Coordinates of C-alpha atoms (C1' of nucleotides) in Angstrom, one line a residue:
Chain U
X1 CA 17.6 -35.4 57.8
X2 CA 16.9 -31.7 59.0
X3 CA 14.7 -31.0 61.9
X4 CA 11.7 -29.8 60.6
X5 CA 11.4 -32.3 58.2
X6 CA 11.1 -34.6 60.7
X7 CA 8.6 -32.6 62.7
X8 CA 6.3 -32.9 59.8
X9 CA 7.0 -36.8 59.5
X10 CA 6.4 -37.6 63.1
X11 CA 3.4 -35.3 62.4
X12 CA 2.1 -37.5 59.7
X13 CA 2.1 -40.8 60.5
X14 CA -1.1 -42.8 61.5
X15 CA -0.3 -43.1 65.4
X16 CA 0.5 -39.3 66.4
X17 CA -1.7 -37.7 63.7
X18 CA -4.8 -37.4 66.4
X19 CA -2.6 -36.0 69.0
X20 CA -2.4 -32.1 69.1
X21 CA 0.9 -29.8 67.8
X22 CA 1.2 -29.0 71.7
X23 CA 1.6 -32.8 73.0
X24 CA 3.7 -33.7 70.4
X25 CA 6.2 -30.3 70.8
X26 CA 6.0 -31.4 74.7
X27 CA 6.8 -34.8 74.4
X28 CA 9.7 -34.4 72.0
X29 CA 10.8 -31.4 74.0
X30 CA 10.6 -33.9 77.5
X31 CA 12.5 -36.5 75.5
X32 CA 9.3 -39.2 75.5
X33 CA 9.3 -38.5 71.8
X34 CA 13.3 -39.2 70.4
X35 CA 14.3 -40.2 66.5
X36 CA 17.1 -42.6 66.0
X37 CA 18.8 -44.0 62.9
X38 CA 19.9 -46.7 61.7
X39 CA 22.2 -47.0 58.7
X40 CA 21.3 -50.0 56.2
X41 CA 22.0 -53.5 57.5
X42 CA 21.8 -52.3 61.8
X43 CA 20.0 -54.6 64.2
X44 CA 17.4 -52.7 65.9
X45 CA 16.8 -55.1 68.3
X46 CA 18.5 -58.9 69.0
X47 CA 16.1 -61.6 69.7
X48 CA 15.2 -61.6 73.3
X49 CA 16.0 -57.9 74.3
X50 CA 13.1 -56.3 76.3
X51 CA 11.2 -54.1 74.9
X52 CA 10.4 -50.8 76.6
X53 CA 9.6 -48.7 73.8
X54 CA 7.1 -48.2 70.3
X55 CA 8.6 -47.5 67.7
X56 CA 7.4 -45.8 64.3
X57 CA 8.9 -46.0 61.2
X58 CA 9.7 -42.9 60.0
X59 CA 11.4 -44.1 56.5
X60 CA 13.4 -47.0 55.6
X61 CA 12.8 -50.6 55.5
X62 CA 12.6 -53.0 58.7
X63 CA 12.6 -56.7 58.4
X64 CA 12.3 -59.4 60.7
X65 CA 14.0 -62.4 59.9
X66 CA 15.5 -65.2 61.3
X67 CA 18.8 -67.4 60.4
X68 CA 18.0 -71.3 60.8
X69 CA 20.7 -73.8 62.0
X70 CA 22.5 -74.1 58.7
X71 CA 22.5 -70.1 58.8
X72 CA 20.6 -69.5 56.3
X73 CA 18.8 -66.7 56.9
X74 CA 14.9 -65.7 55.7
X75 CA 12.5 -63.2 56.2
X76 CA 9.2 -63.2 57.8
X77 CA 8.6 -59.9 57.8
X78 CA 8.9 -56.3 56.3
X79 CA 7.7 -52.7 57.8
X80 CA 7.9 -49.6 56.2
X81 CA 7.2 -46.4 57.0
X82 CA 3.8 -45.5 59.3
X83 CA 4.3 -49.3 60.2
X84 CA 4.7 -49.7 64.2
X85 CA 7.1 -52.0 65.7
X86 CA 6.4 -53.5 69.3
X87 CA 3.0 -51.9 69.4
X88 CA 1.6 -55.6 70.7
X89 CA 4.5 -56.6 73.1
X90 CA 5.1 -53.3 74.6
X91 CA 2.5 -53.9 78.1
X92 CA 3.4 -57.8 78.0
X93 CA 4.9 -59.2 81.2
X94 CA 7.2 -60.4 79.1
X95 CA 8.0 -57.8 76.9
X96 CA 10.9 -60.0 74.8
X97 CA 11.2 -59.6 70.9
X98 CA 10.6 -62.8 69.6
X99 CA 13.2 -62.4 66.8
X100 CA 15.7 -60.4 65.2
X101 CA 14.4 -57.2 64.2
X102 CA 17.0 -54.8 61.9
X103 CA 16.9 -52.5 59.3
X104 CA 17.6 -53.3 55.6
X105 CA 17.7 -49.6 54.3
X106 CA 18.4 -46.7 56.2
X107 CA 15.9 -45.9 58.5
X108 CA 14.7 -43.1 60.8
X109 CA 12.5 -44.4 63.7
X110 CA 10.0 -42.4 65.9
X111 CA 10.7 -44.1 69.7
X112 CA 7.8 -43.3 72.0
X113 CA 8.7 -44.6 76.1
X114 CA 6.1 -46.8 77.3
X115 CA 4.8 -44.9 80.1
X116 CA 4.1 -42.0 78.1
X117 CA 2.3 -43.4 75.7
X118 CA -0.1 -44.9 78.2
X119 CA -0.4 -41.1 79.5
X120 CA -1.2 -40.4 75.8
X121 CA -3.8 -43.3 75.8
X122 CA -5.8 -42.7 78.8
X123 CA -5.8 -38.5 78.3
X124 CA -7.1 -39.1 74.7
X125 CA -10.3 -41.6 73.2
X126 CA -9.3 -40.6 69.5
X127 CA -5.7 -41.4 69.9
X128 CA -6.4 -45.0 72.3
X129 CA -8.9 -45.5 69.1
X130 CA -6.0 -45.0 66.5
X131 CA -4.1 -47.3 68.7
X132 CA -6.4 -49.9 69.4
X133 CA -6.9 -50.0 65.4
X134 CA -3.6 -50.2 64.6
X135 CA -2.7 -53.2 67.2
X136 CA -5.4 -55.5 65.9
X137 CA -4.4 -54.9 62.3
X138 CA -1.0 -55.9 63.3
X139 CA -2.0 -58.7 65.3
X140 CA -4.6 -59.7 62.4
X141 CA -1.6 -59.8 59.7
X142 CA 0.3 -62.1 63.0
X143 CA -2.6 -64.4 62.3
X144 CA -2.7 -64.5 58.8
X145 CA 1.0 -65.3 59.2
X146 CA 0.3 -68.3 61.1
X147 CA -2.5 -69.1 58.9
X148 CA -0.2 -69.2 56.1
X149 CA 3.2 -71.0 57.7
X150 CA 0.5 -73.6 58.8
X151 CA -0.3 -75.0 55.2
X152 CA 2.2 -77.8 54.7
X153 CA 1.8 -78.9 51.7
X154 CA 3.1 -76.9 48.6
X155 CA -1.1 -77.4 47.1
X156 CA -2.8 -76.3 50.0
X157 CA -0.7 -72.8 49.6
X158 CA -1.2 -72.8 46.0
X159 CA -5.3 -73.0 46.4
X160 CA -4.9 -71.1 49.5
X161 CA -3.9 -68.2 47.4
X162 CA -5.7 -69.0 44.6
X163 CA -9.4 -69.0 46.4
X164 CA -8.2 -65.7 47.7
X165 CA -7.6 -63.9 44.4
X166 CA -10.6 -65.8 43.2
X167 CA -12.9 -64.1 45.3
X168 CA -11.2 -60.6 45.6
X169 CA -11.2 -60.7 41.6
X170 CA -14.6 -62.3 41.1
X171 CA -13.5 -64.8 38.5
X172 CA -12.4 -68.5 37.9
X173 CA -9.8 -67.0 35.9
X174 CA -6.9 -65.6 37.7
X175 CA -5.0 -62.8 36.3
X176 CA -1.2 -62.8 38.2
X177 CA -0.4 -59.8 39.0
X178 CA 3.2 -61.0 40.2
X179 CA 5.4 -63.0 38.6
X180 CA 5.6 -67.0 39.3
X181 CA 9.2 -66.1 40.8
X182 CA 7.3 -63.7 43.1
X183 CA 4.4 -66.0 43.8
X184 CA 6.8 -68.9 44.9
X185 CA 8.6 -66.6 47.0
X186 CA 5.4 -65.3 48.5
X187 CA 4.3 -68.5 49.5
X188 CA 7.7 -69.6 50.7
X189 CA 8.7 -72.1 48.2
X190 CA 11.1 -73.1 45.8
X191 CA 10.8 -71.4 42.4
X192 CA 10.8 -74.6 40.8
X193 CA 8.8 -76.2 43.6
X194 CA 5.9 -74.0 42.6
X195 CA 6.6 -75.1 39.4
X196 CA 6.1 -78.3 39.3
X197 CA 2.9 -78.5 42.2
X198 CA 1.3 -76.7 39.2
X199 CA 2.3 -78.9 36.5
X200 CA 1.0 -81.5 38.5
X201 CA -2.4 -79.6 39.7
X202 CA -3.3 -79.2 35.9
X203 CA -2.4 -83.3 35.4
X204 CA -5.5 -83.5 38.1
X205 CA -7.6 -81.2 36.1
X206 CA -7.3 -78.7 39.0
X207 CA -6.0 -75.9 36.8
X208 CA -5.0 -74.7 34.3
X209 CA -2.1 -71.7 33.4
X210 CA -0.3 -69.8 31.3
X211 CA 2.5 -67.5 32.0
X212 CA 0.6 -64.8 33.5
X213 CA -2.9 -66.2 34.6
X214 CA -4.4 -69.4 36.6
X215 CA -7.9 -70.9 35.8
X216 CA -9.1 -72.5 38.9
X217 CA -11.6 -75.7 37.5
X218 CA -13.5 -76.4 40.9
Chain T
X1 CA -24.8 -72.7 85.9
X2 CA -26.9 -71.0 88.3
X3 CA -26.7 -66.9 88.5
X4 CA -24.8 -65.8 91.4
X5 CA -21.7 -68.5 90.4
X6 CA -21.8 -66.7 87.4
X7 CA -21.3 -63.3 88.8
X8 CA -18.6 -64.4 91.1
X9 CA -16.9 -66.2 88.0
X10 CA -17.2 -62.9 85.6
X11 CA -16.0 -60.7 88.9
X12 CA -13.1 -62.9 89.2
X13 CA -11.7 -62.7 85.3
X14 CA -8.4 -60.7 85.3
X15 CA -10.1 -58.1 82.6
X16 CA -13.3 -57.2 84.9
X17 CA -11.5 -57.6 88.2
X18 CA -10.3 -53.9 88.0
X19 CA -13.4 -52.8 87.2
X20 CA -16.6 -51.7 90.5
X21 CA -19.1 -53.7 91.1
X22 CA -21.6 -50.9 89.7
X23 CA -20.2 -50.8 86.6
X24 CA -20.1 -54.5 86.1
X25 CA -24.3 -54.9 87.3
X26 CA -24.6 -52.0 85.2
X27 CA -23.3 -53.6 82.0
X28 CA -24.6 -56.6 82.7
X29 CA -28.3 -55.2 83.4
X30 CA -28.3 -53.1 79.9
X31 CA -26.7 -55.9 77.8
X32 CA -23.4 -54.7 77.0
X33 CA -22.4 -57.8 79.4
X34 CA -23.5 -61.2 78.3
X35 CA -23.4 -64.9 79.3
X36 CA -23.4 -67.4 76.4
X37 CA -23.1 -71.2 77.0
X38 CA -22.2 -73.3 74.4
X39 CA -22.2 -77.2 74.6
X40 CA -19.3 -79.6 73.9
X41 CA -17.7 -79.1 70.2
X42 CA -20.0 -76.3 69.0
X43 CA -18.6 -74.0 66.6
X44 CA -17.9 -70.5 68.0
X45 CA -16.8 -68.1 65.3
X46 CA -16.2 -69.4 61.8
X47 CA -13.1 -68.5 59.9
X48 CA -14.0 -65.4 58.0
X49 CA -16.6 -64.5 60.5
X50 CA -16.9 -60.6 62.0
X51 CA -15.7 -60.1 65.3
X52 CA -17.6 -57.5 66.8
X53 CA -17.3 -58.2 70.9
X54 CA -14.7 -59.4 73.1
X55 CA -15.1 -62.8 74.4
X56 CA -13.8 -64.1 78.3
X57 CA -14.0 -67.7 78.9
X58 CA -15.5 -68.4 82.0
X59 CA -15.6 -72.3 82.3
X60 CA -14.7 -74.7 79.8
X61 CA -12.4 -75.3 76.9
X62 CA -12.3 -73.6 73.7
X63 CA -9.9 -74.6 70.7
X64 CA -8.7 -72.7 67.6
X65 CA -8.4 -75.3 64.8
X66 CA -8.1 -75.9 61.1
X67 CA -8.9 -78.4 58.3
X68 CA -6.3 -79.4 55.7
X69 CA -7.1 -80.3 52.1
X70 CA -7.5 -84.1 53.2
X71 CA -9.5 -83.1 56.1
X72 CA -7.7 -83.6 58.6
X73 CA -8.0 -81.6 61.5
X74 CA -5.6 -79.9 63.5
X75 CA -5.6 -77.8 66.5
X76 CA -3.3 -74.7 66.5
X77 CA -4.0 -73.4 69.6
X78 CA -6.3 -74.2 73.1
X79 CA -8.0 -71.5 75.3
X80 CA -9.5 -71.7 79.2
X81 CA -10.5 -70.2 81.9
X82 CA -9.9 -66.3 82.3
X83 CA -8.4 -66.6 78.8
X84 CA -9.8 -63.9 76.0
X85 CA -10.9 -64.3 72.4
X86 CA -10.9 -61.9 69.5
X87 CA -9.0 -58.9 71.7
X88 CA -6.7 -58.8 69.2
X89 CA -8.9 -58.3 66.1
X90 CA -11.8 -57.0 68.0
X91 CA -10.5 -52.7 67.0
X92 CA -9.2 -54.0 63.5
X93 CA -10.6 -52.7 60.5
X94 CA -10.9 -56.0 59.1
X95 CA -12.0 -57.8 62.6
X96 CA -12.8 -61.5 60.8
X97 CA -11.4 -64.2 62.7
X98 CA -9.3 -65.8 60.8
X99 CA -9.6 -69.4 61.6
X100 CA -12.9 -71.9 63.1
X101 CA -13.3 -71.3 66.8
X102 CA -14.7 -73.9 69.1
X103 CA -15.7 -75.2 72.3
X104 CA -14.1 -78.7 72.7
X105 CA -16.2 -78.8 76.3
X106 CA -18.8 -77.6 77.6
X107 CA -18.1 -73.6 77.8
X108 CA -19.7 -70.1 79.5
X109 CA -18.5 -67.4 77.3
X110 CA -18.8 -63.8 79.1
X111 CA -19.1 -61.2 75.7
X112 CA -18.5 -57.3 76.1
X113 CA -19.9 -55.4 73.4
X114 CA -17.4 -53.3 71.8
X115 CA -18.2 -50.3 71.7
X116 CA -18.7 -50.6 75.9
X117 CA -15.5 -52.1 76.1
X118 CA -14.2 -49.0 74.9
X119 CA -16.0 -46.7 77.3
X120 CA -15.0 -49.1 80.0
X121 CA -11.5 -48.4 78.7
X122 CA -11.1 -45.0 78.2
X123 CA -12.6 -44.2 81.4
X124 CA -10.4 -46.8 83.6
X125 CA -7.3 -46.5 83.2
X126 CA -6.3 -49.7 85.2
X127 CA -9.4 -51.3 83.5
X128 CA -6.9 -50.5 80.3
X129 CA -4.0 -51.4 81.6
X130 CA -4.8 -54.7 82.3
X131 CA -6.4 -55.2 78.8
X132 CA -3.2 -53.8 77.1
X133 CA -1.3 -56.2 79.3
X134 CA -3.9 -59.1 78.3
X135 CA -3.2 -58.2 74.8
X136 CA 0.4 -58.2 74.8
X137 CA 0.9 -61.3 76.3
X138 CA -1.6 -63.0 73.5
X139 CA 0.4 -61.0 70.8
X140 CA 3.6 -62.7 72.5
X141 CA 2.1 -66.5 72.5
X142 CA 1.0 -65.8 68.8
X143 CA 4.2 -64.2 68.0
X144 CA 6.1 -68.0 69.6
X145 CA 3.5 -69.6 67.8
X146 CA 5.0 -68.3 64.6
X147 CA 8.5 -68.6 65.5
X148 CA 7.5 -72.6 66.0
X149 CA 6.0 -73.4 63.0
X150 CA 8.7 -71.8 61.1
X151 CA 11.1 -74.1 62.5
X152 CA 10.9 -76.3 59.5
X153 CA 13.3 -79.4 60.6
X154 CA 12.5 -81.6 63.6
X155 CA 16.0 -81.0 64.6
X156 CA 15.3 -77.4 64.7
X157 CA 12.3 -77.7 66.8
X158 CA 13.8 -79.8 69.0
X159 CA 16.9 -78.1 69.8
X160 CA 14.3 -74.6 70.2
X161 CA 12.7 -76.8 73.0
X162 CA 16.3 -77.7 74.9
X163 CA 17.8 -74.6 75.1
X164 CA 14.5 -73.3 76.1
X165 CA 14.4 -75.8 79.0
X166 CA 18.1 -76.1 79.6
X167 CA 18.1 -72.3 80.0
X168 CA 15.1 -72.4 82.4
X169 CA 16.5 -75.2 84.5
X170 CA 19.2 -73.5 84.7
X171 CA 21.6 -77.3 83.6
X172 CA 22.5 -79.4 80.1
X173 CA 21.1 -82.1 81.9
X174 CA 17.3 -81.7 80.9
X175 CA 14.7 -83.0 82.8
X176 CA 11.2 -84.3 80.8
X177 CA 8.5 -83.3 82.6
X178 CA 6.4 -84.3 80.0
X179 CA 6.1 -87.9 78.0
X180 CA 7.8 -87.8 74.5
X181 CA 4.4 -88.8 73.3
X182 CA 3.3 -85.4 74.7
X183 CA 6.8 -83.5 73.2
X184 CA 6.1 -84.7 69.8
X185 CA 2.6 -83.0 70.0
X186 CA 4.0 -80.3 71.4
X187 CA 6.5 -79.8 68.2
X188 CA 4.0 -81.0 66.2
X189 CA 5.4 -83.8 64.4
X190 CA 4.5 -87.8 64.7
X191 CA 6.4 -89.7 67.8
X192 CA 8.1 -92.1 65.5
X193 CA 9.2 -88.9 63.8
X194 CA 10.6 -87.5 67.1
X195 CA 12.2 -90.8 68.4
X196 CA 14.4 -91.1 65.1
X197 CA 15.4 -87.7 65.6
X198 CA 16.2 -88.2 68.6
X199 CA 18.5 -91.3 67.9
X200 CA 20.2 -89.5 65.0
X201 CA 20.8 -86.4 67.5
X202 CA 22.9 -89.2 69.7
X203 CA 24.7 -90.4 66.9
X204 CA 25.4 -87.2 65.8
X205 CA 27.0 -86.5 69.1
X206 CA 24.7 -84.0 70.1
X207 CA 22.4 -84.9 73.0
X208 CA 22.3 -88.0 75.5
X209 CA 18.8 -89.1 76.2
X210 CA 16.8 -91.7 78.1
X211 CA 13.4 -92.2 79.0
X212 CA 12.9 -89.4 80.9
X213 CA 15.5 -86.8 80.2
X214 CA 18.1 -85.5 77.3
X215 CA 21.1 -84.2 78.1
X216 CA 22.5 -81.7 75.4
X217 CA 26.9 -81.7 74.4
X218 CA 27.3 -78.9 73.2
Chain L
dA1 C1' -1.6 -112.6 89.2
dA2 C1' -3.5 -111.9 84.7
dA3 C1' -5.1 -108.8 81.4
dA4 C1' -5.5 -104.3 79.4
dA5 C1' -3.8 -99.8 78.3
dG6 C1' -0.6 -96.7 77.2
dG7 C1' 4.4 -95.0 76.6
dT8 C1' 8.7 -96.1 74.1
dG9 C1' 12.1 -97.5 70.5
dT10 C1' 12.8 -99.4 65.8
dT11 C1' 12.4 -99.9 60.9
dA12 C1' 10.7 -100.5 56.0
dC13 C1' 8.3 -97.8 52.8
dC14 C1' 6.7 -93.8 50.4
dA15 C1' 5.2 -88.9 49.4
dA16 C1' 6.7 -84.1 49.5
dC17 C1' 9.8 -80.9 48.3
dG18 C1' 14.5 -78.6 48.2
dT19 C1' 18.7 -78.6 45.1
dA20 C1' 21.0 -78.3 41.0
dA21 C1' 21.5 -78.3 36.2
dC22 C1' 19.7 -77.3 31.7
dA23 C1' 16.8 -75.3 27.8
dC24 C1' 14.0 -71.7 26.3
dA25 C1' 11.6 -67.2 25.8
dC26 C1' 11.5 -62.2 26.1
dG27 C1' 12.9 -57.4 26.7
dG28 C1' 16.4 -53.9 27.1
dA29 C1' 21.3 -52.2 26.2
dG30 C1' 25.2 -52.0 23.4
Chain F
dC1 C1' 21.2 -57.3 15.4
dT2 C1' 23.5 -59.6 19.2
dC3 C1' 24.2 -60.1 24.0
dC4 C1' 22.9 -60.3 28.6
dG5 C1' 19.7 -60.6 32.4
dT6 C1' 15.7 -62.4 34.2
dG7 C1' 11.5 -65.2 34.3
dT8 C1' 10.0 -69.8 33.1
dG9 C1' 9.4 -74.9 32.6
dT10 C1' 11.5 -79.5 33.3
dT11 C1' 13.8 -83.3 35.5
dA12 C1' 17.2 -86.4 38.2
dC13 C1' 18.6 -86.9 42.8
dG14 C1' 18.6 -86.8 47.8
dT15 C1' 16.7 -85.5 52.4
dT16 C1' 13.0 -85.1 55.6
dG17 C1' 9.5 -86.8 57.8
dG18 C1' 4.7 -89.1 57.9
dT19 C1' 2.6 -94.0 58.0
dA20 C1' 2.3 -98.4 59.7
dA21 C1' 3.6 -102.5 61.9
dC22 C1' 5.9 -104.7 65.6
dA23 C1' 8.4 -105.6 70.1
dC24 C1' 9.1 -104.3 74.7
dC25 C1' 8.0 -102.1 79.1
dT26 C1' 5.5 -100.0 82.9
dT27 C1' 1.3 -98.9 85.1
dT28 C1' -3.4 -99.6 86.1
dT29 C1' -7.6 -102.5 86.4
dT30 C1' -10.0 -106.4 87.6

DNA sequence: AAAAAGGTGTTACCAACGTAACACACGGAG
DNA sequence: CTCCGTGTGTTACGTTGGTAACACCTTTTT
């Protein structure tokens, strides 16, 4: 990836955009600013390594996943590009990743050291603003997350979801704008798992469906 | 709780320690600094509800719970003394709290307006160090919180909790400092659940356990 | 010392759900 | 048009883990 183009993607993203062409040409020049890449399939960073650093996804794909003791391995996560990484550990006392974090496509990252950034922060309200913003959201999708892992039974993610689109589309009647393979995989089940729950939802007179839409009856 | 306690119990909070005395009599005289009491299991927030201050606990015990299909309620997460509430969401563009706060005892909430808390912010350094650092460390505890439930066998979550231990006692032979009673909350699964486990980990050669420790093979 | 309370281990039973295998529908490529 | 890939619905089977009931033990209360 040339230089320049580059430049003008460090430029645009959602974190440095409020700084000014002088601080970012001095904090590249000083090294606080530094791009690294990582072909597809790299870990970026193991479970448990410290983290000293933010990091802003330039382009590529970043997932953070985790193998269970059988090794099967499974996603929790994906970041793309203008998506931070580390922006809510970095000023822990224990700054540890949680999990693995690795790139699934080829990806140029933005890595800001921790001090200067806090320079950055203090010397600028727009920017500490930006940052602020961007931290919450992050730590707002964290609790959704949870929310979500939370529901135990296959039903409760199923209405879950449903009450969700019910309200953001103002209807009973639910128009899927995924498929049922995506839906199952969104709410981290079995394909056929999903399947069935619904089957057995519209046996309650819960619902009813087609192939591409759900009517929600209470 | 008479006044002056209360002043001496806000000054001591790790986020307004940093700050002067003058500033903290000045937020408190114009409002941006308030007391709130609430009594044994009132509802603080309600999931969905806009967060628009940050909250310190000053006495008491508040609980982050949900309610399942059935009804049954279950506690994700506990807060108390010096701990914060909504710091995470409170700079979010969506800042709803995502799940029913409460106060299981009686509680003193301290609440800093927003907007102040970003004066006090960009205009203390320290002040924002300590608040990034209080952040983090929430970001961290939600980010384990994930990486628990996720574990989806009891296996799994038991084994997360030996190598954790064995690791930080430093031996294979693992001491309980806790009753199994207070494990199996601690996983989140039944006791019965846990004590079969348990018994099949031994047959399976894995651990070696009696009443108060487990001892892990391999 | 007797009684009450709470932690522990065990087991029969059952609901939830992942796995695997199969049938069918649809849309694009040859 | 046929063939193949992909989404979809169904069902038998097995595993996991919650529920409930019971026995045993230790600690605290009276």
């Amino acid at each position: 990836m040339a230089r320049n183009t580059n430049l003008n993607l460090i430029r645009s993203t959602t974190v440095v955009k409020s700084l000014s062409d002088k601080d970012i040409l001095t904090n590249i020049k000083n090294g606080n600013f530094k791009v690294t890449s990582y072909k597809k399939n790299s870990v970026i960073h193991f479970d448990g390594e410290t983290c000293s650093k933010l990091e802003i996804i330039l382009s590529g794909k970043v997932v953070v996943d985790r193998i269970d003791e059988s090794g099967d391995l499974f996603t929790i996560s994906e970041f793309y590009q203008d998506d931070i990484l580390g922006g809510n550990l970095l000023f822990s006392k224990n700054p540890y990743y949680p999990m693995t974090v690795s790139s699934q496509l080829p990806t140029d990252i933005l890595e800001i050291d921790r001090e200067a950034l806090f320079e950055l922060l203090y010397n600028n309200p727009i920017f500490l603003r930006t940052y602020l913003e961007l931290i919450s959201d992050h730590a707002f999708i964290l609790g959704d997350k949870i929310k979500h892992y939370i529901n135990k039974t296959i039903r409760e993610s199923i209405m879950n979801y449903l009450r969700y689109e019910s309200k953001s589309q103002n209807s009973n009647h639910i128009k899927l704008n995924i498929t049922k393979k995506a839906l199952a995989e969104k709410i981290g089940v079995q394909r056929t798992s999903l399947s069935r729950e619904l089957a057995k939802m519209r046996e309650d007179r819960l619902i009813l469906f087609d192939t591409d839409s759900i009517t929600l009856l209470k």
